[in-house]
Amino acid sequence: QSALTQPASVSGSPGQSITISCTGTSSDVGGYNFVSWYQHHPGKAPKLIIFDVNNRPSGVSDRFSGSRSGDTASLTISGLQAEDEADYYCSSYTSTSTYYVFGIGTKVTVL
Amino acid sequence: EVQVVESGGGLVQPGRSLRLSCTASGFTFGDFAMSWFRQAPGKGLEWLAFIRTEVYGETTEYAASVKGRFTISRDDSKSIVYLQMNSLRAEDAAVYYCARGSTMIRGVITTFDIWGQGAVVTVSS
């Protein structure tokens, strides 16, 4: 069982906005500004799309945004496009000896 | 192009060993900490180990699940990070990823920005 809780799936129509939640604890998501989000197309390399809760790496579309409220982080994809169909994972640094925890991933389907 | 590429995966019998390699290109390898992760079928990503740079003495950290069985090491002259896996078990079967640590604060990586496509490890007799 993953340490961070994500919904198994989220879907939306092209052009819509969707939000994926990622719930942890005060030892990880709620306690540190080191929350990341990854986009993963099966068979390809995971791609960092959000780091430090709400920062986008250079080259990542501004349709992706991150936020956090308490122990829950969120990834919002606006203007949903067919190419956004992928698995999305959240991750956080944790004060436990595990160092890093992940969610089990959310499958985004573009209808 | 900045990239990392894993190799060395395959089928191995329980109790045997396997060494994975991760070859980096497009950046100054010695300036970055490196890490290994895995994803077992139907499960989420799991962090396994990371190795700091020479400036930090190439010190290492491990997840409890692999400590004592897996060893991470690096060869900056070849831009390669290794994962030596011993006493493999069925539950070690997974896709193994290496990733670059882009940011380090107080000796801990806070962001992993470049990932490889993964190497498949199957553990079966």
PDB file of C-alpha atoms in Angstrom:
ATOM      1  CA  GLN A   1       0.000   0.000   0.000  1.00  0.00           C
ATOM      2  CA  SER A   2       1.414   3.373  -1.077  1.00  0.00           C
ATOM      3  CA  ALA A   3       2.051   6.047   1.545  1.00  0.00           C
ATOM      4  CA  LEU A   4       0.302   8.803  -0.422  1.00  0.00           C
ATOM      5  CA  THR A   5      -3.328   8.438  -1.467  1.00  0.00           C
ATOM      6  CA  GLN A   6      -4.364   9.270  -5.012  1.00  0.00           C
ATOM      7  CA  PRO A   7      -7.563   8.453  -6.897  1.00  0.00           C
ATOM      8  CA  ALA A   8      -7.111   5.494  -9.201  1.00  0.00           C
ATOM      9  CA  SER A   9      -8.521   7.314 -12.187  1.00  0.00           C
ATOM     10  CA  VAL A  10      -9.726  10.690 -13.367  1.00  0.00           C
ATOM     11  CA  SER A  11     -11.258  11.518 -16.719  1.00  0.00           C
ATOM     12  CA  GLY A  12     -12.261  14.585 -18.639  1.00  0.00           C
ATOM     13  CA  SER A  13     -13.145  15.849 -22.078  1.00  0.00           C
ATOM     14  CA  PRO A  14     -10.741  17.800 -24.254  1.00  0.00           C
ATOM     15  CA  GLY A  15     -10.525  21.398 -23.115  1.00  0.00           C
ATOM     16  CA  GLN A  16     -11.788  20.679 -19.614  1.00  0.00           C
ATOM     17  CA  SER A  17      -9.815  20.989 -16.391  1.00  0.00           C
ATOM     18  CA  ILE A  18      -9.217  18.106 -14.029  1.00  0.00           C
ATOM     19  CA  THR A  19      -7.630  17.935 -10.592  1.00  0.00           C
ATOM     20  CA  ILE A  20      -5.794  15.017  -9.031  1.00  0.00           C
ATOM     21  CA  SER A  21      -5.455  14.925  -5.258  1.00  0.00           C
ATOM     22  CA  CYS A  22      -2.597  13.458  -3.262  1.00  0.00           C
ATOM     23  CA  THR A  23      -3.126  13.017   0.462  1.00  0.00           C
ATOM     24  CA  GLY A  24      -0.330  12.377   2.911  1.00  0.00           C
ATOM     25  CA  THR A  25       0.471  13.406   6.448  1.00  0.00           C
ATOM     26  CA  SER A  26       2.274  16.140   8.340  1.00  0.00           C
ATOM     27  CA  SER A  27       5.430  14.005   8.049  1.00  0.00           C
ATOM     28  CA  ASP A  28       5.492  14.353   4.291  1.00  0.00           C
ATOM     29  CA  VAL A  29       3.112  16.403   2.106  1.00  0.00           C
ATOM     30  CA  GLY A  30       2.009  18.705   4.911  1.00  0.00           C
ATOM     31  CA  GLY A  31       5.409  19.153   6.464  1.00  0.00           C
ATOM     32  CA  TYR A  32       7.771  19.900   3.601  1.00  0.00           C
ATOM     33  CA  ASN A  33       7.728  21.926   0.400  1.00  0.00           C
ATOM     34  CA  PHE A  34       9.168  18.975  -1.510  1.00  0.00           C
ATOM     35  CA  VAL A  35       6.143  17.627  -3.330  1.00  0.00           C
ATOM     36  CA  SER A  36       6.661  16.546  -6.926  1.00  0.00           C
ATOM     37  CA  TRP A  37       4.378  15.304  -9.687  1.00  0.00           C
ATOM     38  CA  TYR A  38       5.389  13.019 -12.540  1.00  0.00           C
ATOM     39  CA  GLN A  39       3.702  12.203 -15.814  1.00  0.00           C
ATOM     40  CA  HIS A  40       4.318   8.671 -17.018  1.00  0.00           C
ATOM     41  CA  HIS A  41       3.401   7.249 -20.360  1.00  0.00           C
ATOM     42  CA  PRO A  42       3.828   3.454 -20.026  1.00  0.00           C
ATOM     43  CA  GLY A  43       7.094   2.254 -21.478  1.00  0.00           C
ATOM     44  CA  LYS A  44       8.636   5.711 -21.372  1.00  0.00           C
ATOM     45  CA  ALA A  45      10.626   7.631 -18.802  1.00  0.00           C
ATOM     46  CA  PRO A  46       8.646   9.376 -16.056  1.00  0.00           C
ATOM     47  CA  LYS A  47       8.632  13.126 -16.622  1.00  0.00           C
ATOM     48  CA  LEU A  48       8.860  15.680 -13.831  1.00  0.00           C
ATOM     49  CA  ILE A  49       6.064  18.214 -14.315  1.00  0.00           C
ATOM     50  CA  ILE A  50       5.828  19.878 -10.888  1.00  0.00           C
ATOM     51  CA  PHE A  51       8.429  20.224  -8.128  1.00  0.00           C
ATOM     52  CA  ASP A  52       8.453  21.955  -4.760  1.00  0.00           C
ATOM     53  CA  VAL A  53       4.622  21.889  -4.640  1.00  0.00           C
ATOM     54  CA  ASN A  54       3.917  24.411  -7.374  1.00  0.00           C
ATOM     55  CA  ASN A  55       6.960  24.941  -9.593  1.00  0.00           C
ATOM     56  CA  ARG A  56       7.174  23.864 -13.216  1.00  0.00           C
ATOM     57  CA  PRO A  57      10.457  22.775 -14.776  1.00  0.00           C
ATOM     58  CA  SER A  58      11.515  24.633 -17.872  1.00  0.00           C
ATOM     59  CA  GLY A  59       9.658  23.361 -20.921  1.00  0.00           C
ATOM     60  CA  VAL A  60       6.618  22.015 -19.074  1.00  0.00           C
ATOM     61  CA  SER A  61       3.314  23.428 -20.266  1.00  0.00           C
ATOM     62  CA  ASP A  62       1.673  26.031 -18.042  1.00  0.00           C
ATOM     63  CA  ARG A  63      -1.503  23.954 -18.330  1.00  0.00           C
ATOM     64  CA  PHE A  64      -0.043  21.969 -15.432  1.00  0.00           C
ATOM     65  CA  SER A  65      -0.191  23.556 -11.983  1.00  0.00           C
ATOM     66  CA  GLY A  66       0.328  22.360  -8.449  1.00  0.00           C
ATOM     67  CA  SER A  67      -0.978  23.435  -5.087  1.00  0.00           C
ATOM     68  CA  ARG A  68      -1.311  22.237  -1.526  1.00  0.00           C
ATOM     69  CA  SER A  69      -3.733  22.622   1.340  1.00  0.00           C
ATOM     70  CA  GLY A  70      -2.743  21.035   4.604  1.00  0.00           C
ATOM     71  CA  ASP A  71      -1.708  17.424   4.018  1.00  0.00           C
ATOM     72  CA  THR A  72      -3.202  17.272   0.523  1.00  0.00           C
ATOM     73  CA  ALA A  73      -1.413  18.310  -2.644  1.00  0.00           C
ATOM     74  CA  SER A  74      -3.189  18.723  -5.947  1.00  0.00           C
ATOM     75  CA  LEU A  75      -2.275  18.691  -9.617  1.00  0.00           C
ATOM     76  CA  THR A  76      -4.542  20.544 -12.007  1.00  0.00           C
ATOM     77  CA  ILE A  77      -4.437  20.018 -15.738  1.00  0.00           C
ATOM     78  CA  SER A  78      -6.281  22.727 -17.605  1.00  0.00           C
ATOM     79  CA  GLY A  79      -7.256  22.674 -21.268  1.00  0.00           C
ATOM     80  CA  LEU A  80      -7.056  18.878 -21.285  1.00  0.00           C
ATOM     81  CA  GLN A  81      -5.487  17.434 -24.424  1.00  0.00           C
ATOM     82  CA  ALA A  82      -5.289  13.915 -25.835  1.00  0.00           C
ATOM     83  CA  GLU A  83      -1.540  13.833 -25.156  1.00  0.00           C
ATOM     84  CA  ASP A  84      -2.238  14.319 -21.438  1.00  0.00           C
ATOM     85  CA  GLU A  85      -3.596  10.786 -21.233  1.00  0.00           C
ATOM     86  CA  ALA A  86      -1.066   9.089 -18.954  1.00  0.00           C
ATOM     87  CA  ASP A  87      -0.413   7.980 -15.402  1.00  0.00           C
ATOM     88  CA  TYR A  88       0.365  10.698 -12.867  1.00  0.00           C
ATOM     89  CA  TYR A  89       2.286  10.116  -9.648  1.00  0.00           C
ATOM     90  CA  CYS A  90       2.774  12.387  -6.685  1.00  0.00           C
ATOM     91  CA  SER A  91       5.803  12.150  -4.453  1.00  0.00           C
ATOM     92  CA  SER A  92       7.016  13.811  -1.298  1.00  0.00           C
ATOM     93  CA  TYR A  93      10.069  13.901   0.865  1.00  0.00           C
ATOM     94  CA  THR A  94       9.302  12.363   4.250  1.00  0.00           C
ATOM     95  CA  SER A  95      10.902  12.758   7.631  1.00  0.00           C
ATOM     96  CA  THR A  96      10.756   9.001   8.130  1.00  0.00           C
ATOM     97  CA  SER A  97      13.656   6.733   7.194  1.00  0.00           C
ATOM     98  CA  THR A  98      11.900   6.049   3.908  1.00  0.00           C
ATOM     99  CA  TYR A  99      13.083   9.458   2.664  1.00  0.00           C
ATOM    100  CA  TYR A 100      10.587   9.556  -0.206  1.00  0.00           C
ATOM    101  CA  VAL A 101       7.011   8.377  -0.563  1.00  0.00           C
ATOM    102  CA  PHE A 102       4.858   8.008  -3.639  1.00  0.00           C
ATOM    103  CA  GLY A 103       1.239   7.650  -4.540  1.00  0.00           C
ATOM    104  CA  ILE A 104       0.100   4.585  -6.457  1.00  0.00           C
ATOM    105  CA  GLY A 105      -0.676   6.757  -9.467  1.00  0.00           C
ATOM    106  CA  THR A 106      -3.742   8.182 -11.161  1.00  0.00           C
ATOM    107  CA  LYS A 107      -4.700   7.169 -14.673  1.00  0.00           C
ATOM    108  CA  VAL A 108      -5.947  10.164 -16.610  1.00  0.00           C
ATOM    109  CA  THR A 109      -8.281   9.390 -19.487  1.00  0.00           C
ATOM    110  CA  VAL A 110      -9.232  11.957 -22.087  1.00  0.00           C
ATOM    111  CA  LEU A 111     -12.741  11.125 -23.237  1.00  0.00           C
TER     112      LEU A 111
ATOM    113  CA  GLU B   1      20.257  15.777 -24.867  1.00  0.00           C
ATOM    114  CA  VAL B   2      20.195  15.255 -21.137  1.00  0.00           C
ATOM    115  CA  GLN B   3      19.303  11.637 -20.462  1.00  0.00           C
ATOM    116  CA  VAL B   4      19.947   8.538 -18.406  1.00  0.00           C
ATOM    117  CA  VAL B   5      19.630   5.012 -19.771  1.00  0.00           C
ATOM    118  CA  GLU B   6      19.316   1.872 -17.662  1.00  0.00           C
ATOM    119  CA  SER B   7      20.706  -1.492 -18.698  1.00  0.00           C
ATOM    120  CA  GLY B   8      21.434  -4.892 -17.232  1.00  0.00           C
ATOM    121  CA  GLY B   9      17.921  -6.097 -16.517  1.00  0.00           C
ATOM    122  CA  GLY B  10      16.761  -9.603 -17.238  1.00  0.00           C
ATOM    123  CA  LEU B  11      15.652 -12.920 -15.788  1.00  0.00           C
ATOM    124  CA  VAL B  12      17.447 -14.094 -12.666  1.00  0.00           C
ATOM    125  CA  GLN B  13      16.848 -16.998 -10.296  1.00  0.00           C
ATOM    126  CA  PRO B  14      15.882 -16.380  -6.669  1.00  0.00           C
ATOM    127  CA  GLY B  15      18.929 -15.994  -4.474  1.00  0.00           C
ATOM    128  CA  ARG B  16      21.178 -14.884  -7.342  1.00  0.00           C
ATOM    129  CA  SER B  17      22.645 -11.467  -8.088  1.00  0.00           C
ATOM    130  CA  LEU B  18      22.257  -8.886 -10.815  1.00  0.00           C
ATOM    131  CA  ARG B  19      23.916  -5.549 -11.489  1.00  0.00           C
ATOM    132  CA  LEU B  20      22.069  -2.714 -13.159  1.00  0.00           C
ATOM    133  CA  SER B  21      23.838   0.176 -14.838  1.00  0.00           C
ATOM    134  CA  CYS B  22      22.591   3.661 -15.576  1.00  0.00           C
ATOM    135  CA  THR B  23      24.569   5.622 -18.135  1.00  0.00           C
ATOM    136  CA  ALA B  24      24.188   9.378 -18.161  1.00  0.00           C
ATOM    137  CA  SER B  25      24.825  11.827 -20.957  1.00  0.00           C
ATOM    138  CA  GLY B  26      24.291  15.489 -21.729  1.00  0.00           C
ATOM    139  CA  PHE B  27      25.312  16.813 -18.309  1.00  0.00           C
ATOM    140  CA  THR B  28      28.253  16.879 -15.900  1.00  0.00           C
ATOM    141  CA  PHE B  29      27.532  13.616 -14.130  1.00  0.00           C
ATOM    142  CA  GLY B  30      29.827  14.248 -11.181  1.00  0.00           C
ATOM    143  CA  ASP B  31      27.860  17.329 -10.160  1.00  0.00           C
ATOM    144  CA  PHE B  32      24.679  15.405  -9.394  1.00  0.00           C
ATOM    145  CA  ALA B  33      23.477  12.887  -6.853  1.00  0.00           C
ATOM    146  CA  MET B  34      21.835   9.852  -8.416  1.00  0.00           C
ATOM    147  CA  SER B  35      19.119   7.501  -7.260  1.00  0.00           C
ATOM    148  CA  TRP B  36      17.408   4.212  -8.034  1.00  0.00           C
ATOM    149  CA  PHE B  37      13.686   3.462  -7.852  1.00  0.00           C
ATOM    150  CA  ARG B  38      11.496   0.539  -8.826  1.00  0.00           C
ATOM    151  CA  GLN B  39       7.900  -0.178  -9.666  1.00  0.00           C
ATOM    152  CA  ALA B  40       6.507  -3.648  -9.164  1.00  0.00           C
ATOM    153  CA  PRO B  41       3.495  -4.726 -11.223  1.00  0.00           C
ATOM    154  CA  GLY B  42       0.350  -3.029 -10.002  1.00  0.00           C
ATOM    155  CA  LYS B  43       2.193  -1.000  -7.373  1.00  0.00           C
ATOM    156  CA  GLY B  44       3.477   2.527  -7.004  1.00  0.00           C
ATOM    157  CA  LEU B  45       7.001   3.767  -7.342  1.00  0.00           C
ATOM    158  CA  GLU B  46       9.388   2.869  -4.530  1.00  0.00           C
ATOM    159  CA  TRP B  47      12.603   4.710  -3.765  1.00  0.00           C
ATOM    160  CA  LEU B  48      15.536   2.321  -3.213  1.00  0.00           C
ATOM    161  CA  ALA B  49      18.784   4.214  -2.788  1.00  0.00           C
ATOM    162  CA  PHE B  50      20.722   7.330  -3.604  1.00  0.00           C
ATOM    163  CA  ILE B  51      24.373   8.252  -3.786  1.00  0.00           C
ATOM    164  CA  ARG B  52      25.719  11.726  -3.195  1.00  0.00           C
ATOM    165  CA  THR B  53      28.447  13.405  -5.187  1.00  0.00           C
ATOM    166  CA  GLU B  54      32.178  13.269  -4.519  1.00  0.00           C
ATOM    167  CA  VAL B  55      31.847  16.570  -2.675  1.00  0.00           C
ATOM    168  CA  TYR B  56      29.680  14.727  -0.153  1.00  0.00           C
ATOM    169  CA  GLY B  57      32.035  11.772  -0.118  1.00  0.00           C
ATOM    170  CA  GLU B  58      29.827   9.655  -2.395  1.00  0.00           C
ATOM    171  CA  THR B  59      27.893   8.638   0.679  1.00  0.00           C
ATOM    172  CA  THR B  60      24.804   6.538   0.277  1.00  0.00           C
ATOM    173  CA  GLU B  61      21.308   6.040   1.688  1.00  0.00           C
ATOM    174  CA  TYR B  62      19.034   3.002   1.341  1.00  0.00           C
ATOM    175  CA  ALA B  63      15.431   2.053   1.841  1.00  0.00           C
ATOM    176  CA  ALA B  64      14.932  -0.474   4.617  1.00  0.00           C
ATOM    177  CA  SER B  65      13.519  -2.978   2.113  1.00  0.00           C
ATOM    178  CA  VAL B  66      16.876  -3.305   0.316  1.00  0.00           C
ATOM    179  CA  LYS B  67      19.463  -2.242   2.879  1.00  0.00           C
ATOM    180  CA  GLY B  68      22.128  -4.901   3.197  1.00  0.00           C
ATOM    181  CA  ARG B  69      21.180  -6.600  -0.096  1.00  0.00           C
ATOM    182  CA  PHE B  70      21.505  -3.771  -2.638  1.00  0.00           C
ATOM    183  CA  THR B  71      24.511  -1.510  -3.146  1.00  0.00           C
ATOM    184  CA  ILE B  72      24.578   1.717  -5.127  1.00  0.00           C
ATOM    185  CA  SER B  73      27.852   3.011  -6.508  1.00  0.00           C
ATOM    186  CA  ARG B  74      29.056   5.430  -9.153  1.00  0.00           C
ATOM    187  CA  ASP B  75      31.912   5.840 -11.609  1.00  0.00           C
ATOM    188  CA  ASP B  76      32.145   9.512 -12.503  1.00  0.00           C
ATOM    189  CA  SER B  77      34.816   8.828 -15.134  1.00  0.00           C
ATOM    190  CA  LYS B  78      32.260   6.769 -17.063  1.00  0.00           C
ATOM    191  CA  SER B  79      29.123   8.701 -16.038  1.00  0.00           C
ATOM    192  CA  ILE B  80      27.550   5.514 -14.722  1.00  0.00           C
ATOM    193  CA  VAL B  81      25.672   4.702 -11.542  1.00  0.00           C
ATOM    194  CA  TYR B  82      25.270   1.057 -10.591  1.00  0.00           C
ATOM    195  CA  LEU B  83      22.850  -0.940  -8.505  1.00  0.00           C
ATOM    196  CA  GLN B  84      24.250  -4.243  -7.326  1.00  0.00           C
ATOM    197  CA  MET B  85      21.382  -6.485  -6.244  1.00  0.00           C
ATOM    198  CA  ASN B  86      22.158  -9.610  -4.212  1.00  0.00           C
ATOM    199  CA  SER B  87      20.000 -12.379  -2.766  1.00  0.00           C
ATOM    200  CA  LEU B  88      17.175 -11.509  -5.097  1.00  0.00           C
ATOM    201  CA  ARG B  89      13.641 -12.481  -4.166  1.00  0.00           C
ATOM    202  CA  ALA B  90      10.447 -12.873  -6.139  1.00  0.00           C
ATOM    203  CA  GLU B  91       9.202  -9.596  -4.678  1.00  0.00           C
ATOM    204  CA  ASP B  92      12.173  -7.760  -6.207  1.00  0.00           C
ATOM    205  CA  ALA B  93      10.691  -8.281  -9.661  1.00  0.00           C
ATOM    206  CA  ALA B  94       9.965  -4.830 -11.031  1.00  0.00           C
ATOM    207  CA  VAL B  95      10.902  -2.156 -13.499  1.00  0.00           C
ATOM    208  CA  TYR B  96      13.964  -0.382 -12.119  1.00  0.00           C
ATOM    209  CA  TYR B  97      14.517   3.304 -12.838  1.00  0.00           C
ATOM    210  CA  CYS B  98      17.458   5.553 -12.219  1.00  0.00           C
ATOM    211  CA  ALA B  99      16.994   9.282 -11.802  1.00  0.00           C
ATOM    212  CA  ARG B 100      19.095  12.393 -11.397  1.00  0.00           C
ATOM    213  CA  GLY B 101      18.802  14.404  -8.217  1.00  0.00           C
ATOM    214  CA  SER B 102      18.557  17.990  -9.388  1.00  0.00           C
ATOM    215  CA  THR B 103      18.412  19.659  -5.986  1.00  0.00           C
ATOM    216  CA  MET B 104      20.056  18.743  -2.728  1.00  0.00           C
ATOM    217  CA  ILE B 105      19.356  20.429   0.585  1.00  0.00           C
ATOM    218  CA  ARG B 106      21.397  19.521   3.646  1.00  0.00           C
ATOM    219  CA  GLY B 107      22.602  16.387   1.907  1.00  0.00           C
ATOM    220  CA  VAL B 108      19.146  15.161   0.886  1.00  0.00           C
ATOM    221  CA  ILE B 109      17.825  15.133  -2.650  1.00  0.00           C
ATOM    222  CA  THR B 110      14.555  17.047  -2.885  1.00  0.00           C
ATOM    223  CA  THR B 111      13.802  16.754  -6.614  1.00  0.00           C
ATOM    224  CA  PHE B 112      14.471  14.066  -9.218  1.00  0.00           C
ATOM    225  CA  ASP B 113      14.324  15.679 -12.621  1.00  0.00           C
ATOM    226  CA  ILE B 114      15.676  13.241 -15.209  1.00  0.00           C
ATOM    227  CA  TRP B 115      14.504   9.636 -15.336  1.00  0.00           C
ATOM    228  CA  GLY B 116      15.319   6.708 -17.556  1.00  0.00           C
ATOM    229  CA  GLN B 117      12.874   4.389 -19.286  1.00  0.00           C
ATOM    230  CA  GLY B 118      13.614   1.605 -16.884  1.00  0.00           C
ATOM    231  CA  ALA B 119      15.090  -1.876 -16.870  1.00  0.00           C
ATOM    232  CA  VAL B 120      12.900  -4.918 -16.301  1.00  0.00           C
ATOM    233  CA  VAL B 121      14.034  -7.402 -13.682  1.00  0.00           C
ATOM    234  CA  THR B 122      12.267 -10.753 -13.438  1.00  0.00           C
ATOM    235  CA  VAL B 123      13.024 -13.074 -10.535  1.00  0.00           C
ATOM    236  CA  SER B 124      11.928 -16.621 -11.178  1.00  0.00           C
ATOM    237  CA  SER B 125      13.249 -20.148 -11.147  1.00  0.00           C
TER     238      SER B 125
END
